[in-house]
Each structure stands twice: as structure tokens, then as C-alpha cells.
Short mmCIF file of C-alpha atoms in Angstrom, two decimals:
data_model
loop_
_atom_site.label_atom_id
_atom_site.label_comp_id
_atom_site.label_asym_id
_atom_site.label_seq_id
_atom_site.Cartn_x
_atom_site.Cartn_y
_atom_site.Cartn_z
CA UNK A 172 0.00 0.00 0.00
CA UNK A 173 1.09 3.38 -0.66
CA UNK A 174 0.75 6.51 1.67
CA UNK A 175 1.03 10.10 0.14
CA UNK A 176 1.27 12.44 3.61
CA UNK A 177 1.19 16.44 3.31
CA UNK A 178 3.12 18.67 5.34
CA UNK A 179 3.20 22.57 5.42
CA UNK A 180 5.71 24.49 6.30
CA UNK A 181 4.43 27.25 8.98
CA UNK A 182 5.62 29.14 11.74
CA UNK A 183 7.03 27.24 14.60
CA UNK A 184 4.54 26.77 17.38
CA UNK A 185 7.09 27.87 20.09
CA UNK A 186 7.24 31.20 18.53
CA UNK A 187 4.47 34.31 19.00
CA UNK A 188 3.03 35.52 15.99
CA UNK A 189 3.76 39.40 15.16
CA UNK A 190 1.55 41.25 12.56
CA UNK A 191 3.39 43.61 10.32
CA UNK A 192 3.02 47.03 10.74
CA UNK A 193 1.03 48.04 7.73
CA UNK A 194 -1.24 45.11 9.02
CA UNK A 195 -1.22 43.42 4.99
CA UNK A 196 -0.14 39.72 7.29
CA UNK A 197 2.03 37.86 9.36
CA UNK A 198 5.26 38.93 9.90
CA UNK A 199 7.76 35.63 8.12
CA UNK A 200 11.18 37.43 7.48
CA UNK A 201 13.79 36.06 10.33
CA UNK A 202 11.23 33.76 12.08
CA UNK A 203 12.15 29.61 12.92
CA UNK A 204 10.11 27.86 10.55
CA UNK A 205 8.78 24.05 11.12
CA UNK A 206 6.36 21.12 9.80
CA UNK A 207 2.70 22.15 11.08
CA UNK A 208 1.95 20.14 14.16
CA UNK A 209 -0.73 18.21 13.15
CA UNK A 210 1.28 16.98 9.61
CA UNK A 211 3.83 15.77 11.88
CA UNK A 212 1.47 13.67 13.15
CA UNK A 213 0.63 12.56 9.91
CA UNK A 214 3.69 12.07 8.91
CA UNK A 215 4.06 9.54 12.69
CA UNK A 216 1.27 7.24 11.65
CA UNK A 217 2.26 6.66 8.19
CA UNK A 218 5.46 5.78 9.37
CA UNK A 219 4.11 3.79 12.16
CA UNK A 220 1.84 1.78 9.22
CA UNK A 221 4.37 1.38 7.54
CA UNK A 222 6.57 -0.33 10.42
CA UNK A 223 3.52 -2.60 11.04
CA UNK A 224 4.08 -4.22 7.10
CA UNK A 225 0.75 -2.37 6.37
CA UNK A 226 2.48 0.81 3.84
CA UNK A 227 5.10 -0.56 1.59
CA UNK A 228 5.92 3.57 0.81
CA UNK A 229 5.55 6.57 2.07
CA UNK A 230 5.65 10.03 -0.03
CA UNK A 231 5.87 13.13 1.79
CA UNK A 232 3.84 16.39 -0.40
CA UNK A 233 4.64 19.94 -0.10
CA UNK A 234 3.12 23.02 -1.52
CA UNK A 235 5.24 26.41 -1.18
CA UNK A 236 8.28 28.02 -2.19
CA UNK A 237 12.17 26.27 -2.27
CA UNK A 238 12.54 26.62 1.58
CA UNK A 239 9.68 23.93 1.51
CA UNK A 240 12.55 21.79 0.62
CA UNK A 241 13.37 21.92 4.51
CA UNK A 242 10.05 20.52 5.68
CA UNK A 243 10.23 17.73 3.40
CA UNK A 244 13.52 16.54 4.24
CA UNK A 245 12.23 16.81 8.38
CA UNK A 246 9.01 14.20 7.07
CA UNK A 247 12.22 11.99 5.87
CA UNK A 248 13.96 11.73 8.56
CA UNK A 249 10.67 10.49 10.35
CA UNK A 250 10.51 8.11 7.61
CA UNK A 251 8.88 8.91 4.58
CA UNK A 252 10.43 6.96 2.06
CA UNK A 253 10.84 10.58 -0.71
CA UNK A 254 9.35 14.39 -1.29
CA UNK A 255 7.50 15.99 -3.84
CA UNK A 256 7.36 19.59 -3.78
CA UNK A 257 5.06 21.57 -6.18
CA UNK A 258 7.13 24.81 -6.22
CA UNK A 259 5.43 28.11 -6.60
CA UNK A 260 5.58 31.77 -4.74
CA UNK A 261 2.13 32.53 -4.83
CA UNK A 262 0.01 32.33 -2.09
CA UNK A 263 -1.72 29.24 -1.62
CA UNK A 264 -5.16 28.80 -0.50
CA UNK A 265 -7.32 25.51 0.72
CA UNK A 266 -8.31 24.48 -2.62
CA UNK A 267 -5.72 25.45 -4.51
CA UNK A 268 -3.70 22.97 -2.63
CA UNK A 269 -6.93 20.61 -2.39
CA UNK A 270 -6.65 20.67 -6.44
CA UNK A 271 -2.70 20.04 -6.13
CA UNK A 272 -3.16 16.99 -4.10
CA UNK A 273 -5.93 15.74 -6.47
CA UNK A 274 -3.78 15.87 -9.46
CA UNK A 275 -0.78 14.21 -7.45
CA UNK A 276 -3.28 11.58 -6.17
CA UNK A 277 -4.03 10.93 -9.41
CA UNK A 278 -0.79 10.56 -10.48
CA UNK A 279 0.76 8.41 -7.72
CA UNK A 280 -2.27 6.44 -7.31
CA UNK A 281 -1.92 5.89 -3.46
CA UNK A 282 -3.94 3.94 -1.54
CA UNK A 283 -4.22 6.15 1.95
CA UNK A 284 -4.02 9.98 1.78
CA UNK A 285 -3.24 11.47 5.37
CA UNK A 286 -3.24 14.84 6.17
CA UNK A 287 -3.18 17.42 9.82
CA UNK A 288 -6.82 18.35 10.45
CA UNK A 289 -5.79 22.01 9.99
CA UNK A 290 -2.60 24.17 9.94
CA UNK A 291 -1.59 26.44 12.78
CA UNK A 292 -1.40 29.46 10.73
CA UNK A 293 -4.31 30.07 9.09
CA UNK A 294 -6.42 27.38 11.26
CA UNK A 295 -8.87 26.93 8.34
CA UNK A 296 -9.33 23.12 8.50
CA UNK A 297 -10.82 22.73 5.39
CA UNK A 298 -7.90 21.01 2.63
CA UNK A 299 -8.39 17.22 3.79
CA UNK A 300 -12.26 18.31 3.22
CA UNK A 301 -12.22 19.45 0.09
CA UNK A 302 -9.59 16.63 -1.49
CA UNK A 303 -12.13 14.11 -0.19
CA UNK A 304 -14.59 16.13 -2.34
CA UNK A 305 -12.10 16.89 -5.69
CA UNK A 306 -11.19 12.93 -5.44
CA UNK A 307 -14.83 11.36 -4.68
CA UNK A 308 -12.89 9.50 -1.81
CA UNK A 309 -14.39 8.60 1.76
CA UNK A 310 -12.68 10.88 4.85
CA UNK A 311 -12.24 10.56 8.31
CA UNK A 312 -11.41 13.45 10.02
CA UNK A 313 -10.06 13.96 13.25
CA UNK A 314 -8.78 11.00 13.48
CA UNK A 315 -7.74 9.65 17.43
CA UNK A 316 -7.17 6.17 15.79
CA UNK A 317 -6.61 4.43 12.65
CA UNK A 318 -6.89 0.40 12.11
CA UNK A 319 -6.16 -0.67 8.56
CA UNK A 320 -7.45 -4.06 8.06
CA UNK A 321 -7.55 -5.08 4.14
CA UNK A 322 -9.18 -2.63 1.92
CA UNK A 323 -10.95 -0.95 5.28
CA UNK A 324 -9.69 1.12 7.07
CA UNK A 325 -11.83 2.22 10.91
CA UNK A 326 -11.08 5.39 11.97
CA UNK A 327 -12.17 6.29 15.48
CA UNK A 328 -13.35 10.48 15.31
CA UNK A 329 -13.16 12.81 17.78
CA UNK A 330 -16.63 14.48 17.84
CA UNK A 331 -18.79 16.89 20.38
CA UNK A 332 -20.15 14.26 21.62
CA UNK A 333 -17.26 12.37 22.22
CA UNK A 334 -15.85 9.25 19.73
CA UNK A 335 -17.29 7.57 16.76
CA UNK A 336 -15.69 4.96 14.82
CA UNK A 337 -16.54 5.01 11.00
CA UNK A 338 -15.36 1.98 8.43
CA UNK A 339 -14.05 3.38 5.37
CA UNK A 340 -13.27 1.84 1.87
CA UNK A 341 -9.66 2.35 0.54
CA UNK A 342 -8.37 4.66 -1.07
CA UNK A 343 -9.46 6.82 1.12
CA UNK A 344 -8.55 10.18 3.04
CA UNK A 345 -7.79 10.89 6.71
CA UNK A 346 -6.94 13.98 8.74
CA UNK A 347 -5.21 13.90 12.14
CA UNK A 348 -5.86 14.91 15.64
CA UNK A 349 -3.66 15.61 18.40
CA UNK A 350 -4.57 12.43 20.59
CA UNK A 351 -3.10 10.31 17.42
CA UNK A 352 0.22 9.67 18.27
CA UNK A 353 3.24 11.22 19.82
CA UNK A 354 5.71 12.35 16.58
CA UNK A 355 9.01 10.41 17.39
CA UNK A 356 12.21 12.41 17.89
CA UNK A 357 14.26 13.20 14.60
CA UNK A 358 17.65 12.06 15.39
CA UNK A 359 21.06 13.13 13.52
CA UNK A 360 21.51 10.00 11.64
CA UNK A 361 18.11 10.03 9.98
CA UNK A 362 18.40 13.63 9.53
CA UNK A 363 21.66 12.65 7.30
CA UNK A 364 19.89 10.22 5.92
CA UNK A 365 17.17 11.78 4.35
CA UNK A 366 19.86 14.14 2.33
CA UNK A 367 20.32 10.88 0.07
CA UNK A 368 16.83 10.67 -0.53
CA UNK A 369 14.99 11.33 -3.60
CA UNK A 370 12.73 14.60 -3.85
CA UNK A 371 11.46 15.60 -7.10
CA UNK A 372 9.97 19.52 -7.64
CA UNK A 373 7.26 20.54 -9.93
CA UNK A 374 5.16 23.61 -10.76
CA UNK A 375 1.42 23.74 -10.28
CA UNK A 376 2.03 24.14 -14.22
CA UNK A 377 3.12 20.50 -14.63
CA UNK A 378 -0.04 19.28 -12.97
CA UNK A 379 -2.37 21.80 -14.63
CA UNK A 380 -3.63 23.53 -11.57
CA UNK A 381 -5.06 27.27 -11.69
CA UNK A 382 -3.03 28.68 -8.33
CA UNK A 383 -4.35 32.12 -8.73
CA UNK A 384 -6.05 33.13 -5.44
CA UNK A 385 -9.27 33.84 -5.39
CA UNK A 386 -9.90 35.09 -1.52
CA UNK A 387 -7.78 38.45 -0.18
CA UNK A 388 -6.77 39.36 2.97
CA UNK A 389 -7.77 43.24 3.13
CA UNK A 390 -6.22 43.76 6.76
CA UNK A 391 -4.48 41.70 9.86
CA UNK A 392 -5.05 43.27 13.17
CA UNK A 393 -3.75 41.67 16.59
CA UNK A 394 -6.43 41.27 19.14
CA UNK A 395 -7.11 43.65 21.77
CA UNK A 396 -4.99 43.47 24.72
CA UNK A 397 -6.87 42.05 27.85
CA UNK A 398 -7.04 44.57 31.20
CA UNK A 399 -5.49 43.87 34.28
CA UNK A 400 -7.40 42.22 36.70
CA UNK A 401 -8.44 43.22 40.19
CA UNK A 402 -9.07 41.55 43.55
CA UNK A 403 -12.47 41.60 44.89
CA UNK A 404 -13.11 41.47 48.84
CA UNK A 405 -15.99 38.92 48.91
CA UNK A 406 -18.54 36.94 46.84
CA UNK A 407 -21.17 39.85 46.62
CA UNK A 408 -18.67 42.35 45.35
CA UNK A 409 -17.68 39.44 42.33
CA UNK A 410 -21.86 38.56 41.78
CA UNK A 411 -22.36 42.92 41.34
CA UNK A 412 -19.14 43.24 39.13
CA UNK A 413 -20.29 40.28 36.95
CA UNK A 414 -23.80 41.49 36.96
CA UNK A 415 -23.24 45.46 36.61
CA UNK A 416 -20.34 45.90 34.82
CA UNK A 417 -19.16 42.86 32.69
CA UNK A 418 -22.49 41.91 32.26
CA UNK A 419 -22.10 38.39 31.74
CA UNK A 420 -24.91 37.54 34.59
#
């Protein structure tokens, strides 16, 4: 079986946010750059099916500029077998890279797409959504647990109400949750290792995908900075603060 895992490159997750002063986005020049969280744990599970005899290969699939390269090379060392980065500088969008996928997916033919329920940066969760739609494929999202058994595959959800197991067909496409796995630790030799590795770069161009964007950001705008807080002398004072002034009673 073969496993085609996406990965984004975004801002690390240990590092605040800052909005650039003419508020047009999110300040990128001289910030530490990693995988997105969630396509890390993607990236884990494939890795882990794979060690279980289940994926015979795993292909790691980014969508971004050269530096992409990077991110790629990190879902190597975990263990994806080689990269494929569609190269462009434009800004991509949900279903831009929803059509990207479909046209690699069609291409590679693989068996099990897995992808992050959402990225950290824009938080849109929508991606794994829509390639279910472009590629008339089954989807389990948030997923807390995957079981491949033949050409099914259960994936136990993480809903409101708390967890429902649905039995999809393969191929088929899956987005992670945090309660997945626990990403292994890169360590130096695989990190050398992955270097050898193949990754082959293409433009949206070679895959015939329209990468124009077709939503724009007018303004970014950090969000209002909370007030101190005070100390109140007894319960009545809190029930007449939260009643009179914040209102919330």
C-alpha cells in the first residue's frame, strides 16, 4: 500500500506571531520555521503503518516556495520513504492545494491519503475536506485512531459528543488529531539520511492547476490586549461586578 502524507511548512509553534506594521499579514522574514503540528502527526502514523508491514511507501507532499525543501527533508527523517514539492511563490489557499493533491493523487495512485486536520497558521481546516470532495474518496477526520485491516480502514473520530468509529473503503482520506500519536524524535543519523533521498519539484504548471487566489486578505489586526485584573473582597462584590459591569450575569 502506498501513503502520500502532506506537510506545510508554517511558523514554529514555540514562537508568538507578530503582525506587520502596515497590518497586509504575518510577519515571516527572520522567524524559525517548522512542519505544522498536526502533519507531523501525519507524517508519525504513516510511518508507524508502515513499520507494522501495512504501507510498503511513504511520499511526503509539499506546496510552497524552495525553503519547503526543509520541511520535506524533516518528514524523511521520520521516515517517509521521498518528497515531492510543487514549487510556486504565490500564495496558496485551501483548494488550490486541495486541487494540487488531487492531481498528485491521481498521479501516484496511493492507496491512503493522510493529512493534519488544519494548519496552525491560518487554522482553516478545510484542505483534507475538500480533497475528499475533488477525489470522490471517503474521509475521516479527526482522526484519534486508525486500524487498517484489508481494503478498510476504521477510523475512530473525535466528535462533540465524544468518539465515533466510522469503516471506510480504501483509497481513502484521513486527517489527524492531536490524541493520534506522539511524533518520534528526529535524530542526527536520519536527519543525514534523508539528504540521500529522492525529492522531485514541480510547478502547479506540470499538474495543470489554476493557483491564482481567489480570496484576499484586506487587513491583519492583533487582538485587543486584555485589562489587568483586580481583587475583589468577597462573593457579593464578584456577583455585582459580573452582573453590573461585565455583564455576563
Amino acid at each position: 500500500m502506498k501513503a502520500l502524507v502532506a506537510v506545510k511548512r508554517v511558523i514554529d509553534a514555540n514562537v508568538k506571531a507578530q503582525v506587520k506594521s502596515n497590518g497586509s499579514g504575518i510577519e515571516l522574514a527572520n522567524v524559525k520555521m517548522s512542519m505544522n503540528p498536526f502533519d507531523e502527526i501525519a507524517v508519525e502514523e504513516a510511518v508507524r503503518l508502515k513499520e507494522k508491514g501495512v504501507v510498503t511507501e511513504i511520499i511526503a507532499v509539499s506546496c510552497g516556495e524552495a525553503k519547503c525543501q526543509e520541511t520535506l527533508r524533516t518528514a524523511m527523517a521520520i521516515g517517509a520513504d521521498r518528497g515531492i514539492l510543487v514549487e510556486t511563490s504565490e500564495e496558496l489557499q485551501p483548494l488550490v492545494v486541495a486541487k494540487l493533491l488531487k492531481a498528485l493523487i491521481d498521479k501516484e495512485q496511493p492507496q491512503l491519503i493522510i493529512l493534519g486536520k488544519q494548519a496552525i497558521d491560518d487554522d482553516n481546516n478545510q484542505t483534507g475536506q475538500m480533497l475528499a470532495a475533488l477525489a470522490d474518496l471517503p474521509q475521516g477526520t479527526f482522526a484519534s485512531k486508525v486500524e487498517v485491516a484489508g481494503d478498510k480502514v476504521n477510523v475512530t473520530r473525535e466528535v462533540d459528543g465524544g468518539l465515533e468509529t466510522i469503516s471506510l473503503t480504501l483509497p481513502a482520506v484521513i486527517t489527524t488529531d492531536l490524541r493520534l500519536n506522539e511524533p518520534r524524535y528526529v535524530t542526527l543519523p536520519n536527519i543525514m539520511k534523508a539528504k540521500k533521498k529522492q525529492l522531485d519539484t514541480m510547478t502547479p504548471a506540470d499538474l495543470g492547476v489554476d493557483v491564482a487566489p481567489r480570496l484576499k486578505t484586506l487587513k491583519v489586526v492583533e487582538p485587543a490586549k486584555r485589562g489587568a485584573g483586580i481583587k475583589v473582597p468577597d462573593v457579593a462584590t464578584l456577583v455585582d461586578k459580573l452582573k453590573n459591569e461585565a455583564k455576563v450575569i
